Amino acid sequence: MEIKSVGIVGAGQMGNGIAHVMALAGYEVCLNDISAEALDNAVQLIRRNLDRQVSREKISAEDRDAAMARIRTTQALADVGKTDLVIEAATENEAVKNKIFAALVPELLPHTILTSNTSSISITRLASRTDRPERFMGFHFMNPVPLMKLVELIRGIATDRETYDSCLAVVERLDKTAASAEDFPAFIVNRILIPMINEACYTLYEGVGNVQSIDMALKLGANHPMGPLELADFIGLDTCLAIMNVLHDGLADTKYRPCPLLTKYVEAGWLGRKTQRGFYDYRGEVPVPTR
């Protein structure tokens, strides 16, 4: 099935990035959020990011204007259902996602493919709550979406081949690369990445090193572009904790036990960059380690 229109649920960090790349690739985009302010902020951010691409001569001004013209916003979930492909990009919380799908399913066209940008939750389980498990799959973008080349495609137990092939064609049109992952907790990227971040939290928790030394060690010793604690702040500590809990619950292995210090930061509301405090304090001109 050729996909021409894409509906995106959630206008946050991931949703606005997905809208950006979809519109730039020529898809008609319907971006939904319950918050009018979030939608306004998303459109402004997409415009700034497209302007940056124009200034760096990655795209033309005509490309930017055409992409912006393809994006419409709505607070009505029903509007999203009238597209060929829906990508749910809400918070990493299974109950929230199920609530969205329950409201969305009656509004979908018969041929609509339903997907989730979840970074860890079972695709088979999410699909089973809908009327179309054969046309449901995981469509996991990396953050920041306009820059990162990888998309994880995750088939649930019922996902049919046509659905997979249609989503693969979208990834290729976006000039990104697909990695096919089996439907196990956290898939490929986060199955490896988030336990590394959790281990960095334990290294801090046990006093082996401070925030600065841990991040410096991985940047210079393993040639990582960002240290693990800096990366955790970028991802969001609540998201990191949610994924660790999915791994711990889903695989029943103590090696995935979330670090108590990570839990403490989340309980304090220190979630990283989005709240201005996490393993670093971002309220000044330069980020300062909080430990």
Tab-separated table of C-alpha atoms in Angstrom:
chain	number	residue	atom	x	y	z
A	1	MET	CA	0.000	0.000	0.000
A	2	GLU	CA	1.333	3.419	-0.942
A	3	ILE	CA	1.251	5.793	1.994
A	4	LYS	CA	0.456	9.424	1.193
A	5	SER	CA	-0.699	10.869	4.520
A	6	VAL	CA	0.677	10.433	8.036
A	7	GLY	CA	-1.012	11.159	11.354
A	8	ILE	CA	1.156	11.737	14.424
A	9	VAL	CA	-0.187	11.586	17.977
A	10	GLY	CA	1.920	13.685	20.336
A	11	ALA	CA	3.696	16.946	19.466
A	12	GLY	CA	6.560	16.618	21.929
A	13	GLN	CA	10.241	16.007	21.321
A	14	MET	CA	9.709	12.922	19.163
A	15	GLY	CA	6.407	13.872	17.524
A	16	ASN	CA	7.592	17.199	16.160
A	17	GLY	CA	10.755	15.588	14.798
A	18	ILE	CA	8.730	12.886	13.046
A	19	ALA	CA	6.400	15.543	11.591
A	20	HIS	CA	9.458	17.464	10.347
A	21	VAL	CA	10.978	14.555	8.404
A	22	MET	CA	7.642	13.283	7.094
A	23	ALA	CA	6.627	16.679	5.713
A	24	LEU	CA	10.058	17.216	4.181
A	25	ALA	CA	9.768	13.827	2.439
A	26	GLY	CA	6.493	14.877	0.820
A	27	TYR	CA	3.878	13.297	3.097
A	28	GLU	CA	0.767	15.195	4.157
A	29	VAL	CA	1.062	15.410	7.948
A	30	CYS	CA	-1.657	15.707	10.581
A	31	LEU	CA	-0.051	16.467	13.949
A	32	ASN	CA	-2.191	15.952	17.052
A	33	ASP	CA	-1.807	16.858	20.703
A	34	ILE	CA	-4.215	17.543	23.561
A	35	SER	CA	-2.409	20.848	24.167
A	36	ALA	CA	-2.794	23.788	21.769
A	37	GLU	CA	0.387	25.275	23.246
A	38	ALA	CA	2.326	22.086	22.493
A	39	LEU	CA	1.123	22.199	18.885
A	40	ASP	CA	2.116	25.864	18.499
A	41	ASN	CA	5.536	25.175	20.016
A	42	ALA	CA	6.022	22.164	17.738
A	43	VAL	CA	5.254	24.147	14.576
A	44	GLN	CA	7.619	26.937	15.658
A	45	LEU	CA	10.374	24.422	16.414
A	46	ILE	CA	9.917	22.640	13.089
A	47	ARG	CA	10.167	25.997	11.327
A	48	ARG	CA	13.387	26.900	13.193
A	49	ASN	CA	14.928	23.527	12.428
A	50	LEU	CA	14.003	23.796	8.745
A	51	ASP	CA	15.452	27.326	8.681
A	52	ARG	CA	18.679	25.891	10.104
A	53	GLN	CA	18.757	23.304	7.314
A	54	VAL	CA	18.269	26.083	4.740
A	55	SER	CA	21.111	28.137	6.259
A	56	ARG	CA	23.397	25.098	6.058
A	57	GLU	CA	22.304	24.508	2.455
A	58	LYS	CA	20.906	21.053	3.280
A	59	ILE	CA	17.554	22.013	1.741
A	60	SER	CA	16.228	24.933	-0.287
A	61	ALA	CA	13.879	27.641	0.928
A	62	GLU	CA	11.276	26.171	-1.436
A	63	ASP	CA	11.668	22.758	0.244
A	64	ARG	CA	11.139	24.400	3.645
A	65	ASP	CA	8.030	26.270	2.565
A	66	ALA	CA	6.549	23.189	0.920
A	67	ALA	CA	7.190	21.093	4.039
A	68	MET	CA	5.550	23.662	6.324
A	69	ALA	CA	2.526	23.788	4.008
A	70	ARG	CA	2.067	20.015	4.374
A	71	ILE	CA	1.707	20.178	8.174
A	72	ARG	CA	-1.664	20.754	9.780
A	73	THR	CA	-2.347	20.552	13.490
A	74	THR	CA	-5.377	19.394	15.428
A	75	GLN	CA	-6.498	18.700	18.976
A	76	ALA	CA	-9.127	16.265	17.664
A	77	LEU	CA	-7.885	12.675	17.636
A	78	ALA	CA	-10.517	11.796	15.034
A	79	ASP	CA	-8.658	13.914	12.439
A	80	VAL	CA	-5.583	11.712	12.784
A	81	GLY	CA	-7.580	8.597	11.973
A	82	LYS	CA	-8.260	9.770	8.416
A	83	THR	CA	-4.655	9.143	7.320
A	84	ASP	CA	-2.884	6.171	5.743
A	85	LEU	CA	-0.321	5.746	8.524
A	86	VAL	CA	-0.665	6.719	12.188
A	87	ILE	CA	2.400	7.008	14.433
A	88	GLU	CA	1.673	7.252	18.156
A	89	ALA	CA	4.456	9.269	19.807
A	90	ALA	CA	3.022	9.926	23.269
A	91	THR	CA	4.786	9.406	26.592
A	92	GLU	CA	6.425	6.020	27.302
A	93	ASN	CA	3.544	4.755	29.398
A	94	GLU	CA	1.560	1.703	28.327
A	95	ALA	CA	-1.693	2.798	29.970
A	96	VAL	CA	-1.555	6.160	28.181
A	97	LYS	CA	-0.844	4.484	24.857
A	98	ASN	CA	-3.709	2.010	25.275
A	99	LYS	CA	-6.074	4.860	26.090
A	100	ILE	CA	-5.027	6.662	22.901
A	101	PHE	CA	-5.492	3.548	20.773
A	102	ALA	CA	-8.919	2.867	22.293
A	103	ALA	CA	-10.065	6.365	21.323
A	104	LEU	CA	-8.370	6.234	17.926
A	105	VAL	CA	-9.469	2.828	16.608
A	106	PRO	CA	-13.131	3.809	15.873
A	107	GLU	CA	-11.847	6.750	13.795
A	108	LEU	CA	-9.412	4.810	11.586
A	109	LEU	CA	-9.926	4.108	7.901
A	110	PRO	CA	-10.119	0.392	7.038
A	111	HIS	CA	-6.651	0.432	5.421
A	112	THR	CA	-4.872	2.635	8.004
A	113	ILE	CA	-1.646	1.217	9.408
A	114	LEU	CA	-1.327	1.879	13.134
A	115	THR	CA	2.149	2.144	14.674
A	116	SER	CA	3.829	3.153	17.918
A	117	ASN	CA	7.098	5.008	18.429
A	118	THR	CA	7.536	3.145	21.729
A	119	SER	CA	11.148	2.518	22.648
A	120	SER	CA	10.521	-0.544	24.811
A	121	ILE	CA	6.888	-1.698	25.225
A	122	SER	CA	5.637	-4.957	23.685
A	123	ILE	CA	4.247	-4.368	20.194
A	124	THR	CA	2.258	-7.615	20.358
A	125	ARG	CA	0.558	-6.498	23.576
A	126	LEU	CA	-0.225	-2.992	22.270
A	127	ALA	CA	-1.547	-4.463	19.007
A	128	SER	CA	-3.837	-6.883	20.847
A	129	ARG	CA	-5.776	-3.912	22.282
A	130	THR	CA	-6.698	-2.746	18.755
A	131	ASP	CA	-8.924	-3.993	15.931
A	132	ARG	CA	-5.978	-4.470	13.544
A	133	PRO	CA	-3.048	-6.406	15.044
A	134	GLU	CA	-2.029	-7.483	11.525
A	135	ARG	CA	-1.693	-3.788	10.541
A	136	PHE	CA	0.093	-2.720	13.722
A	137	MET	CA	3.844	-2.471	14.330
A	138	GLY	CA	6.602	-0.604	16.113
A	139	PHE	CA	8.036	2.415	14.271
A	140	HIS	CA	10.813	3.595	16.591
A	141	PHE	CA	12.685	6.753	15.571
A	142	MET	CA	15.897	7.877	17.272
A	143	ASN	CA	16.237	11.311	18.866
A	144	PRO	CA	16.824	13.890	17.393
A	145	VAL	CA	14.723	12.564	14.523
A	146	PRO	CA	15.936	14.927	11.738
A	147	LEU	CA	19.581	14.003	12.395
A	148	MET	CA	19.507	10.321	13.330
A	149	LYS	CA	19.590	7.877	10.419
A	150	LEU	CA	18.210	4.780	12.134
A	151	VAL	CA	14.604	3.614	12.514
A	152	GLU	CA	13.782	0.381	14.324
A	153	LEU	CA	10.904	-1.551	12.736
A	154	ILE	CA	9.362	-4.055	15.142
A	155	ARG	CA	6.798	-6.642	14.082
A	156	GLY	CA	4.353	-8.034	16.601
A	157	ILE	CA	3.378	-11.674	16.419
A	158	ALA	CA	0.419	-10.828	14.129
A	159	THR	CA	1.975	-8.106	11.929
A	160	ASP	CA	1.611	-9.032	8.260
A	161	ARG	CA	4.221	-8.666	5.546
A	162	GLU	CA	2.373	-5.925	3.656
A	163	THR	CA	2.378	-3.713	6.745
A	164	TYR	CA	6.105	-4.232	7.255
A	165	ASP	CA	6.881	-3.551	3.586
A	166	SER	CA	4.772	-0.359	3.603
A	167	CYS	CA	6.594	0.978	6.669
A	168	LEU	CA	9.974	-0.018	5.221
A	169	ALA	CA	9.155	1.984	2.088
A	170	VAL	CA	8.442	5.030	4.287
A	171	VAL	CA	11.802	4.671	6.057
A	172	GLU	CA	13.582	4.488	2.700
A	173	ARG	CA	11.720	7.552	1.391
A	174	LEU	CA	12.903	9.421	4.504
A	175	ASP	CA	16.472	8.506	3.485
A	176	LYS	CA	16.914	6.612	6.720
A	177	THR	CA	18.022	3.040	7.446
A	178	ALA	CA	15.729	0.426	8.983
A	179	ALA	CA	16.870	-2.116	11.557
A	180	SER	CA	14.409	-4.975	11.947
A	181	ALA	CA	13.994	-5.989	15.585
A	182	GLU	CA	12.112	-8.842	17.182
A	183	ASP	CA	9.414	-7.970	19.693
A	184	PHE	CA	11.329	-8.392	22.941
A	185	PRO	CA	11.625	-5.762	25.707
A	186	ALA	CA	13.443	-2.591	24.546
A	187	PHE	CA	14.198	-4.103	21.106
A	188	ILE	CA	17.827	-3.560	19.942
A	189	VAL	CA	19.065	-0.026	20.633
A	190	ASN	CA	17.614	0.462	24.112
A	191	ARG	CA	18.259	-3.158	25.133
A	192	ILE	CA	21.956	-2.251	24.881
A	193	LEU	CA	21.988	1.520	25.496
A	194	ILE	CA	19.785	1.952	28.565
A	195	PRO	CA	21.506	-0.742	30.707
A	196	MET	CA	24.782	1.062	29.928
A	197	ILE	CA	23.261	4.293	31.241
A	198	ASN	CA	21.902	2.418	34.275
A	199	GLU	CA	25.398	1.023	34.949
A	200	ALA	CA	26.794	4.578	34.754
A	201	CYS	CA	24.187	5.521	37.401
A	202	TYR	CA	25.417	2.650	39.596
A	203	THR	CA	29.011	3.803	39.048
A	204	LEU	CA	27.985	7.228	40.349
A	205	TYR	CA	25.798	5.763	43.125
A	206	GLU	CA	28.670	3.599	44.425
A	207	GLY	CA	31.152	6.485	44.337
A	208	VAL	CA	33.434	4.969	41.723
A	209	GLY	CA	33.461	8.313	39.917
A	210	ASN	CA	31.620	11.610	39.850
A	211	VAL	CA	29.393	12.829	37.009
A	212	GLN	CA	32.220	14.611	35.228
A	213	SER	CA	34.730	11.772	35.448
A	214	ILE	CA	32.201	9.127	34.316
A	215	ASP	CA	31.173	11.135	31.265
A	216	MET	CA	34.754	12.074	30.406
A	217	ALA	CA	35.860	8.436	30.714
A	218	LEU	CA	33.303	7.240	28.151
A	219	LYS	CA	33.790	10.148	25.776
A	220	LEU	CA	37.566	9.858	25.682
A	221	GLY	CA	37.955	6.174	26.547
A	222	ALA	CA	35.236	4.735	24.307
A	223	ASN	CA	35.008	7.590	21.765
A	224	HIS	CA	31.331	8.254	22.571
A	225	PRO	CA	30.072	11.678	21.415
A	226	MET	CA	28.231	12.144	24.729
A	227	GLY	CA	28.888	10.679	28.155
A	228	PRO	CA	26.217	8.270	29.488
A	229	LEU	CA	24.918	10.648	32.171
A	230	GLU	CA	24.811	13.571	29.745
A	231	LEU	CA	22.950	11.300	27.327
A	232	ALA	CA	20.528	10.231	30.068
A	233	ASP	CA	19.684	13.894	30.683
A	234	PHE	CA	19.124	14.347	26.951
A	235	ILE	CA	16.818	11.320	26.704
A	236	GLY	CA	14.986	12.100	29.949
A	237	LEU	CA	15.625	10.255	33.208
A	238	ASP	CA	11.957	9.273	33.453
A	239	THR	CA	12.193	7.604	30.042
A	240	CYS	CA	15.410	5.802	31.038
A	241	LEU	CA	13.761	4.541	34.228
A	242	ALA	CA	10.624	3.441	32.367
A	243	ILE	CA	12.702	1.400	29.918
A	244	MET	CA	14.734	-0.189	32.731
A	245	ASN	CA	11.478	-1.189	34.421
A	246	VAL	CA	10.209	-2.727	31.170
A	247	LEU	CA	13.461	-4.717	30.889
A	248	HIS	CA	13.361	-5.777	34.541
A	249	ASP	CA	9.697	-6.786	34.446
A	250	GLY	CA	9.772	-8.335	30.985
A	251	LEU	CA	12.963	-10.381	31.293
A	252	ALA	CA	12.892	-11.108	35.054
A	253	ASP	CA	16.666	-10.739	35.312
A	254	THR	CA	18.250	-8.887	38.238
A	255	LYS	CA	20.912	-7.400	35.958
A	256	TYR	CA	18.196	-5.008	34.748
A	257	ARG	CA	17.358	-3.687	38.228
A	258	PRO	CA	17.045	0.125	37.972
A	259	CYS	CA	19.654	2.000	39.961
A	260	PRO	CA	18.149	3.521	43.146
A	261	LEU	CA	19.863	6.817	42.348
A	262	LEU	CA	18.120	6.987	38.972
A	263	THR	CA	14.808	6.365	40.740
A	264	LYS	CA	15.592	9.097	43.274
A	265	TYR	CA	16.296	11.681	40.569
A	266	VAL	CA	13.003	10.853	38.851
A	267	GLU	CA	11.106	11.069	42.143
A	268	ALA	CA	12.643	14.511	42.694
A	269	GLY	CA	11.416	15.626	39.279
A	270	TRP	CA	14.998	16.075	38.083
A	271	LEU	CA	14.407	14.530	34.674
A	272	GLY	CA	17.274	16.108	32.722
A	273	ARG	CA	17.297	18.852	30.136
A	274	LYS	CA	13.515	19.118	29.882
A	275	THR	CA	13.229	20.119	33.549
A	276	GLN	CA	16.556	22.000	33.657
A	277	ARG	CA	18.020	19.600	36.228
A	278	GLY	CA	19.186	16.020	36.120
A	279	PHE	CA	22.739	14.752	36.441
A	280	TYR	CA	23.591	18.282	35.326
A	281	ASP	CA	22.028	21.612	36.291
A	282	TYR	CA	21.136	23.529	33.111
A	283	ARG	CA	19.822	26.701	34.702
A	284	GLY	CA	23.040	28.659	34.174
A	285	GLU	CA	25.026	29.479	31.057
A	286	VAL	CA	27.057	26.247	31.352
A	287	PRO	CA	25.735	22.863	32.586
A	288	VAL	CA	27.069	22.043	36.061
A	289	PRO	CA	27.230	18.483	37.471
A	290	THR	CA	24.813	17.915	40.358
A	291	ARG	CA	27.120	15.302	41.930
